[in-house]
Short mmCIF file of C-alpha atoms in Angstrom, two decimals:
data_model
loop_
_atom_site.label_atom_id
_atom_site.label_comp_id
_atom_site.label_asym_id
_atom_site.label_seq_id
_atom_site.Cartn_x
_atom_site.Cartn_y
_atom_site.Cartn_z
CA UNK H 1 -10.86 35.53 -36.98
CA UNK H 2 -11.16 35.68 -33.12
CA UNK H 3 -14.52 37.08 -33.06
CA UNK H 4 -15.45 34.21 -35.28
CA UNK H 5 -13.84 31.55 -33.18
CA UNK H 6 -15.47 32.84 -30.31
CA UNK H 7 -19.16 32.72 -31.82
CA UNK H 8 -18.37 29.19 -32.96
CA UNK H 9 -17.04 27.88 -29.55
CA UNK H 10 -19.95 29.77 -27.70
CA UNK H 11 -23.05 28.19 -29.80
CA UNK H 12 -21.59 24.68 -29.35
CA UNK H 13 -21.40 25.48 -25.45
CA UNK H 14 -24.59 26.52 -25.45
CA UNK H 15 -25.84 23.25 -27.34
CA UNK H 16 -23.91 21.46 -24.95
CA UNK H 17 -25.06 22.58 -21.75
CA UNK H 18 -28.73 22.72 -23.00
CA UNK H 19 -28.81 18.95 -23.64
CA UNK H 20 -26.12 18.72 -20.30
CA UNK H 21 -29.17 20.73 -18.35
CA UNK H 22 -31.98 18.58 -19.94
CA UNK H 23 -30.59 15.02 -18.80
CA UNK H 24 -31.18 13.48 -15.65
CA UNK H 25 -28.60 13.55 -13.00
CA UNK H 26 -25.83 15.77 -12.63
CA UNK H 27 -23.75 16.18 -15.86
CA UNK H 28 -19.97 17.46 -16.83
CA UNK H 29 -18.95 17.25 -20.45
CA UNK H 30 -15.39 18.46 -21.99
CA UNK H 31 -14.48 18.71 -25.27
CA UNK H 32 -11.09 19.35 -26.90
CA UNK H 33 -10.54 19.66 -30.89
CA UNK H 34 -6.81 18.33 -30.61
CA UNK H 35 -5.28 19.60 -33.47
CA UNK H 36 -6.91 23.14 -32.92
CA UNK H 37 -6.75 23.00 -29.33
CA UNK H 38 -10.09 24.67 -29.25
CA UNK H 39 -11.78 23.70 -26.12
CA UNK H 40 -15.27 23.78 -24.57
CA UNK H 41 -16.92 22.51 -21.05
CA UNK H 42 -19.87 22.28 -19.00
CA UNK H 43 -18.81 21.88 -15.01
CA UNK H 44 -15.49 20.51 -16.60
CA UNK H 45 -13.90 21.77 -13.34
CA UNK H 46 -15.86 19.54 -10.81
CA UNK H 47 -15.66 16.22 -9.29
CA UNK H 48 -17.15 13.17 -10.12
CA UNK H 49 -16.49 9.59 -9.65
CA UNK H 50 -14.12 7.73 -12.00
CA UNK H 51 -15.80 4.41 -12.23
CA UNK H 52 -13.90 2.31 -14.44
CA UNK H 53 -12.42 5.29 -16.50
CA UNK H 54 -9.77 5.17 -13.33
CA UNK H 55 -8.41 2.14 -15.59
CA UNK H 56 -7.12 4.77 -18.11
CA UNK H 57 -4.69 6.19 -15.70
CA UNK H 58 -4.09 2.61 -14.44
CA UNK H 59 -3.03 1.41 -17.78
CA UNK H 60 -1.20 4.62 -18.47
CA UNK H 61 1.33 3.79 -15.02
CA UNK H 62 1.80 -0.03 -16.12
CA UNK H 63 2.85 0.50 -19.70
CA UNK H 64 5.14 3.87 -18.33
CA UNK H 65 6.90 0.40 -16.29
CA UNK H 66 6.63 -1.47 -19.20
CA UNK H 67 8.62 1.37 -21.18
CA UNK H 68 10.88 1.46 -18.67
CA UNK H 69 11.77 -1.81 -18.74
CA UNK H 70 10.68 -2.62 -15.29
CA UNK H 71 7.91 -5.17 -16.14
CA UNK H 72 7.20 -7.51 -19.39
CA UNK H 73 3.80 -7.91 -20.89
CA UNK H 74 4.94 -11.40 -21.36
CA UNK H 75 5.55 -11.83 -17.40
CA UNK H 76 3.05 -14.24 -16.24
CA UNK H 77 0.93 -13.17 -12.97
CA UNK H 78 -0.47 -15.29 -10.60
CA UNK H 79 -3.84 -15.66 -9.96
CA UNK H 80 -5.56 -17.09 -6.90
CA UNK H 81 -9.32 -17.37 -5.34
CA UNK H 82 -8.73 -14.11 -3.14
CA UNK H 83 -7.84 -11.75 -6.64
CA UNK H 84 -11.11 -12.64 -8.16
CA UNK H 85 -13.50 -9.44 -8.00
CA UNK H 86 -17.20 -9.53 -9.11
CA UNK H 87 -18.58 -6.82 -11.59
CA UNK H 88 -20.56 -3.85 -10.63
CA UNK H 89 -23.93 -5.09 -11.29
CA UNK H 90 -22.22 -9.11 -11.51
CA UNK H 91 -22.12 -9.47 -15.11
CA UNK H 92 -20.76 -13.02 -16.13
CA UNK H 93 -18.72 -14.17 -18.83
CA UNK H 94 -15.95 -12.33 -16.83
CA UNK H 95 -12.62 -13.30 -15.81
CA UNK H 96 -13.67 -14.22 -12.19
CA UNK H 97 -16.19 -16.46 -13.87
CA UNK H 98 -13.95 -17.74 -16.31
CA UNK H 99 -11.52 -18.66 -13.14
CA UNK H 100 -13.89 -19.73 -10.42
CA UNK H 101 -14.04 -23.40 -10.81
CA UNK H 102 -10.47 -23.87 -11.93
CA UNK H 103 -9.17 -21.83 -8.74
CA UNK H 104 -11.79 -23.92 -6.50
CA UNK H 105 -9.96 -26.16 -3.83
CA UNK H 106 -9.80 -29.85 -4.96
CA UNK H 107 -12.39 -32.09 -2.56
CA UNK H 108 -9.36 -34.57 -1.50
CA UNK H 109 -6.94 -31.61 0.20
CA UNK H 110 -8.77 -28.61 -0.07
CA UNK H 111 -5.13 -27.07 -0.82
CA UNK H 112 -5.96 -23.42 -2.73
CA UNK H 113 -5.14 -23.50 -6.28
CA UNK H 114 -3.86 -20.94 -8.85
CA UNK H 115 -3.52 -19.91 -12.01
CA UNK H 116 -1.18 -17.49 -14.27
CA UNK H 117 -2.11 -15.07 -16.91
CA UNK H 118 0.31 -12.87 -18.66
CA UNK H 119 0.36 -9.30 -17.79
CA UNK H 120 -0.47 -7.99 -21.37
CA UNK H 121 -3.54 -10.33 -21.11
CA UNK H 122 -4.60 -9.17 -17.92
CA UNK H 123 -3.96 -5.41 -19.37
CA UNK H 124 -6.43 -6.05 -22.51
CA UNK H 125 -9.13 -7.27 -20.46
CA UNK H 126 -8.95 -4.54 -17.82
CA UNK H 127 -9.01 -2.13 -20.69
CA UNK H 128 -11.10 -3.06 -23.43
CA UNK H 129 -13.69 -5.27 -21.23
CA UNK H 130 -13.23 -3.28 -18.14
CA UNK H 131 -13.05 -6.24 -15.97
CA UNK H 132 -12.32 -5.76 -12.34
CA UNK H 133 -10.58 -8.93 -11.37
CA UNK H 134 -8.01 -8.24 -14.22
CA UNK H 135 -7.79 -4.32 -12.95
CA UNK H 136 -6.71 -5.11 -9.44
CA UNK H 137 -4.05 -7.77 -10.47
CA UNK H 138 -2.53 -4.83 -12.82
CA UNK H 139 -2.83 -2.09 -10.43
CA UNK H 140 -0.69 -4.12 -7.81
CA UNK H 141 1.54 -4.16 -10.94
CA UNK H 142 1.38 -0.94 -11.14
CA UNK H 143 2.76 -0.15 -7.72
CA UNK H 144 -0.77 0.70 -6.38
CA UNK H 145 -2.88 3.58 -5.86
CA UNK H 146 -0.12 6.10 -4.72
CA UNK H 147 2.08 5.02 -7.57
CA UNK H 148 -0.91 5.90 -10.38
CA UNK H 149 -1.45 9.50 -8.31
CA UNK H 150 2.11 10.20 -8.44
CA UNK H 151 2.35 9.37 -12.15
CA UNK H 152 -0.83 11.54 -12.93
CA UNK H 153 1.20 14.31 -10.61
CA UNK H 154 4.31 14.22 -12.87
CA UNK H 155 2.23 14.44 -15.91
CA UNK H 156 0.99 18.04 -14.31
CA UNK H 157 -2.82 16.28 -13.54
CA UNK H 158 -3.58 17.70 -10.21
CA UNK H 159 -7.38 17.02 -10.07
CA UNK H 160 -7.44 13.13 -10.30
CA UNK H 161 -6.65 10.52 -7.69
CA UNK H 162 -6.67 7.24 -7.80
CA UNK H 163 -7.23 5.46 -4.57
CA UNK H 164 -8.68 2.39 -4.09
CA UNK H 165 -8.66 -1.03 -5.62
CA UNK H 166 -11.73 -2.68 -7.21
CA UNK H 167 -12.30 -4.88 -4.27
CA UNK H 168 -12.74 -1.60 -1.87
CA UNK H 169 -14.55 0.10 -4.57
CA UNK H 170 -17.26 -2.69 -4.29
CA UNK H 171 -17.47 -2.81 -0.73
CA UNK H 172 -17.75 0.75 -0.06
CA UNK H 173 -20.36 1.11 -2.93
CA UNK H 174 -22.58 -2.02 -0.99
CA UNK H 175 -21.71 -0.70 2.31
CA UNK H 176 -19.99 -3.54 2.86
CA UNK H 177 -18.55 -1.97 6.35
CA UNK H 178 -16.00 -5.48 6.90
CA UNK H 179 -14.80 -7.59 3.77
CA UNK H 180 -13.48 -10.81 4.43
CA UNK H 181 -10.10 -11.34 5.00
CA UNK H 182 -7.72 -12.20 2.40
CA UNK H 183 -7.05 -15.75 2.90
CA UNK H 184 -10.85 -16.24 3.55
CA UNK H 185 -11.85 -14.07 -0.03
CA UNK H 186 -13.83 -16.18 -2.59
CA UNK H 187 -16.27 -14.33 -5.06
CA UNK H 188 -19.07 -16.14 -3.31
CA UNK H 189 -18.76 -14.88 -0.35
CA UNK H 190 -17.75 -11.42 -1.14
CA UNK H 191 -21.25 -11.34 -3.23
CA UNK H 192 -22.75 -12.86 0.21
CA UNK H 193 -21.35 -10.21 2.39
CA UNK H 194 -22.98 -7.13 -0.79
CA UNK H 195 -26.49 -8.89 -0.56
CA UNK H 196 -26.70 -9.08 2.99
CA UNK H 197 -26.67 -5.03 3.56
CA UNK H 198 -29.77 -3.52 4.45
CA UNK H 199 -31.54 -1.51 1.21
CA UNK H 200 -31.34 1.53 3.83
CA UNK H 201 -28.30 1.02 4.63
CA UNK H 202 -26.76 0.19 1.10
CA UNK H 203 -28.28 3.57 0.02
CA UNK H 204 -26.76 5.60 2.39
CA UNK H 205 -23.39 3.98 1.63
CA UNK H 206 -24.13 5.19 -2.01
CA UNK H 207 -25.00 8.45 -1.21
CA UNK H 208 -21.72 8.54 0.71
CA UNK H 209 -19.89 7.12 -1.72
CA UNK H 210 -21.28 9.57 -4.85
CA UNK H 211 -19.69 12.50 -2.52
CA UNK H 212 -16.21 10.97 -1.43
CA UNK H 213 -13.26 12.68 -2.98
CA UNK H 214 -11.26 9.58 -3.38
CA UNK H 215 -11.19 8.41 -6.92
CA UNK H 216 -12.50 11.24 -8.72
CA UNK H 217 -11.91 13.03 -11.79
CA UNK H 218 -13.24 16.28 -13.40
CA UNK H 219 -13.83 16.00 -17.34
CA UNK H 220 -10.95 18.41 -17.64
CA UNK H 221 -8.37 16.13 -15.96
CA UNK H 222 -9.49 13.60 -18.13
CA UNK H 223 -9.40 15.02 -21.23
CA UNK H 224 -6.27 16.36 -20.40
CA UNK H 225 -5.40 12.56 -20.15
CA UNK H 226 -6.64 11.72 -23.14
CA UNK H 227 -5.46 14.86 -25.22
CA UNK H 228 -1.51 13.71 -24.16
CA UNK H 229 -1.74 10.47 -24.60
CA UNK H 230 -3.34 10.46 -28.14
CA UNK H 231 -0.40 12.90 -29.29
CA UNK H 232 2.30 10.46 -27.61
CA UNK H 233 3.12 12.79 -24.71
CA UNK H 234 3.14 10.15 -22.14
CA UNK H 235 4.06 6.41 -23.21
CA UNK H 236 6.38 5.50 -25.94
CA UNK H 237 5.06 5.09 -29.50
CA UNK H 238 4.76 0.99 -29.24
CA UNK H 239 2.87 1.59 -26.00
CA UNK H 240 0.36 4.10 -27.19
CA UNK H 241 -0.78 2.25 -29.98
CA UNK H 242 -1.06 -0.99 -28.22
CA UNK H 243 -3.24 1.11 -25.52
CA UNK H 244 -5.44 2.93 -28.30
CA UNK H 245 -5.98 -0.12 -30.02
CA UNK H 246 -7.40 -1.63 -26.71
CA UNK H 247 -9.34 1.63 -26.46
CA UNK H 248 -10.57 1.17 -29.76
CA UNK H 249 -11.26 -2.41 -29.74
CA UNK H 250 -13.80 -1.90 -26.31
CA UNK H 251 -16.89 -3.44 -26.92
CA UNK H 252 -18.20 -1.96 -23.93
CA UNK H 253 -20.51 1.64 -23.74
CA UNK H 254 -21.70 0.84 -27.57
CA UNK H 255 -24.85 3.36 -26.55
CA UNK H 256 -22.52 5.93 -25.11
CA UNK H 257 -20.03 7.59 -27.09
CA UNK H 258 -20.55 5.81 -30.21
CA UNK H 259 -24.49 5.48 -29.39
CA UNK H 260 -25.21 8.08 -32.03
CA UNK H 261 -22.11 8.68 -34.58
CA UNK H 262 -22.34 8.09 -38.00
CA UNK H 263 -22.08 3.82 -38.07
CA UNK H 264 -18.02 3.28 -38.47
CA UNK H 265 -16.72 6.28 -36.85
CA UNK H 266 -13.85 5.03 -35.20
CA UNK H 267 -13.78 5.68 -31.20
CA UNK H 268 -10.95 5.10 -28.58
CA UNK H 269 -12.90 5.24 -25.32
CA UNK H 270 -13.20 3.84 -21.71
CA UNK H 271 -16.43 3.64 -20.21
CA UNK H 272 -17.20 3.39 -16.14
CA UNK H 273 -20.48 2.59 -14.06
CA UNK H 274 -20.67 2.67 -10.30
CA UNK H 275 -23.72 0.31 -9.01
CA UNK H 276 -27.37 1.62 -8.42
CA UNK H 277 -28.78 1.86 -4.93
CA UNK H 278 -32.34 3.46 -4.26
CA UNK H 279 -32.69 3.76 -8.02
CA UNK H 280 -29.99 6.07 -8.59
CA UNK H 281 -26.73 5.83 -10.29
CA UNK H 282 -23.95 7.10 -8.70
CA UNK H 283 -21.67 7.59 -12.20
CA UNK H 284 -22.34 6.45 -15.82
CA UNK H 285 -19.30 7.51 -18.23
CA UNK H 286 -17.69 7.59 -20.75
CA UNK H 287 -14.55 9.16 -22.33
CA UNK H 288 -12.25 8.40 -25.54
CA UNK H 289 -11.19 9.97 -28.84
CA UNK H 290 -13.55 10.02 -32.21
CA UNK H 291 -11.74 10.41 -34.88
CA UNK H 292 -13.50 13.14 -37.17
CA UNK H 293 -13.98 12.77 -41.37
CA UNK H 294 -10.93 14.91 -41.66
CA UNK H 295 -8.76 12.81 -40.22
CA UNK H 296 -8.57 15.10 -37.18
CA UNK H 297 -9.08 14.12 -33.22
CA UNK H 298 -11.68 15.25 -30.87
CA UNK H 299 -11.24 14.30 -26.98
CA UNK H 300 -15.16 13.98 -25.59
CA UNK H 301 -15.39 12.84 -22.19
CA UNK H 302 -18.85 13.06 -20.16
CA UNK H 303 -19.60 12.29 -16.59
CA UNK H 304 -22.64 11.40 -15.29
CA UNK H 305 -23.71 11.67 -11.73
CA UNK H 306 -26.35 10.96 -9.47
CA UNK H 307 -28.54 9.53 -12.30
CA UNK H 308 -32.15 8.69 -11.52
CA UNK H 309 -33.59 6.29 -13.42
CA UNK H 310 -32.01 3.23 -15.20
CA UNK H 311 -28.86 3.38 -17.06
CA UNK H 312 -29.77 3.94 -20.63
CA UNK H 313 -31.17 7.14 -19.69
CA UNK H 314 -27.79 8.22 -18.78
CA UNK H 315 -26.41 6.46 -21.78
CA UNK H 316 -28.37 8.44 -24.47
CA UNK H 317 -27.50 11.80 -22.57
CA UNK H 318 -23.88 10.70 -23.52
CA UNK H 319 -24.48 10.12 -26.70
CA UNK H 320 -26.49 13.17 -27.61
CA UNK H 321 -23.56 15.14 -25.95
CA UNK H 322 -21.27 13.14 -28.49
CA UNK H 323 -23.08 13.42 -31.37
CA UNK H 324 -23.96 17.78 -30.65
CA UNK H 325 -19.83 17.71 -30.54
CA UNK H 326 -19.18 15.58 -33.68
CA UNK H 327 -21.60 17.39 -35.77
CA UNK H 328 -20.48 20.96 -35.03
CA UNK H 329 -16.41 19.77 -35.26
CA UNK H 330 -17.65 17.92 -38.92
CA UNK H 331 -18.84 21.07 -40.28
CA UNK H 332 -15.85 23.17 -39.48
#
């Protein structure tokens, strides 16, 4: 029977890295049948940016407080003109753009304004609509960078590291070398400050950016992540479904993961996209749990980096890569 698992495990590596080697930009692709534990990977071991996926590990910290009965979902948080982040390529309908005119100063005493949200609200749109403005207010929840690292440390993830907030993130991306100061932050002129840099410039602060070692990931790591979380190793039962379910609801990355699986294959996932400088991508991702025909899981998380070209280029590498591991797992 070993022989045979072998041979099986080694063809669907093979398939793997063949479309892996085929796609442009740099790919790494893991793949863990949970309930056999069977495993297989393509540069699984090496470093690339998180992107958004770093809101997995995020969300994983807040709802270990939450469990702890250090915070409340219900708890409202405040929100003011200096937490609002743009999106990495300034999509609207986000909750910056939702905010901006009701946090604007009033024209008779220019007095800054505020808001609340609730926490849990603030969680389900950093999750399942990856929205940055929402993702800073709950990592300052979350006790900040060091207190995600530490939590992925305890959980025995050594090659992950969260370290930045969205609004560096952006700035280093843009090359952005001096943000505005807190009290002075408004999305307009944060977007001012990103347009302003040089095209030369803004692609050397890419290039720099696509080889820091601060907020990185290798696919193992993450589907390490994954793999404990979907059998209720790391949050209580209450807060794993509530954090699947936002995983699952996510209409983000529908051409990823889920680009080319059999229509209604359910998919718990987290996507993440740097920006594009010099046309090239410095990450496209994606990674979540497909549920297979048997009933049975299968973690799938790819990492794209350095991608020439636009987006959906990257996106249907992903999704071949998804649908070569789905196929093979069906049949067994």
């Amino acid at each position: 029977m070993a022989v045979q698992r072998d041979a099986h495990l080694e063809h669907i590596e093979r398939t793997l890295r063949r479309i892996a080697e085929r796609a442009a930009g740099l790919v790494g692709i893991t793949v863990q049948q949970l309930e056999s534990g069977e495993t297989v990977s393509v540069r699984g071991s090496e470093r690339f940016p998180m992107a958004s996926t770093c809101k997995l590990p995020i969300a994983v910290q807040l709802l270990s407080r939450v469990d702890r009965g250090e915070l409340s979902l219900e708890s409202p948080v405040a929100v003011t003109q200096a937490d609002l982040r743009p999106g990495h390529d300034r999509l609207r309908n986000s909750l910056a753009d939702t905010l901006v005119r009701r946090l604007a100063p009033t024209p008779d005493d220019g007095a800054p304004r505020s808001a609340s949200l609730p926490l849990g609200t603030l969680l389900a749109r950093m999750v399942a609509h990856s929205d940055n403005t929402a993702s800073d207010l709950v990592l300052e929840q979350a006790g900040g960078p060091p207190a995600v690292t530490a939590r992925l440390r305890s959980m025995g993830i050594s090659d992950m590291r969260v370290d930045r907030p969205e609004s560096q993130l952006l700035l280093d991306f843009h090359g952005v070398s001096t943000g505005p100061p807190a009290g002075d932050w408004t999305l307009g002129e944060v977007e001012r400050r990103m347009d302003a840099v040089r095209p030369l410039r803004r692609r050397a602060a890419a290039e720099r950016f696509a080889r820091d070692p601060r907020d990185t990931a290798t696919p193992d790591a993450m589907a390490t992540l994954l793999a404990r979380l979907q059998r209720g190793e790391l949050l209580t039962p209450a807060s794993t479904e509530r954090l699947l379910a936002l995983m699952t609801e996510t209409p983000t990355g529908a051409s990823r993961l889920k680009g080319q699986l059999p229509q209604g294959t359910p998919v718990a996932h987290k996507t993440g996209t740097t920006g594009s400088a010099g046309g090239r991508t410095a990450g496209v991702n994606d990674a979540g749990i497909i549920t297979l025909p048997d009933g049975g899981h299968l973690v799938v998380v790819v990492f794209v980096k350095d991608a020439p070209g636009d987006i959906p280029t990257a996106e249907i590498a992903i999704a071949r890569l998804a649908r070569a591991a789905y196929e093979h797992w069906a049949r067994r």
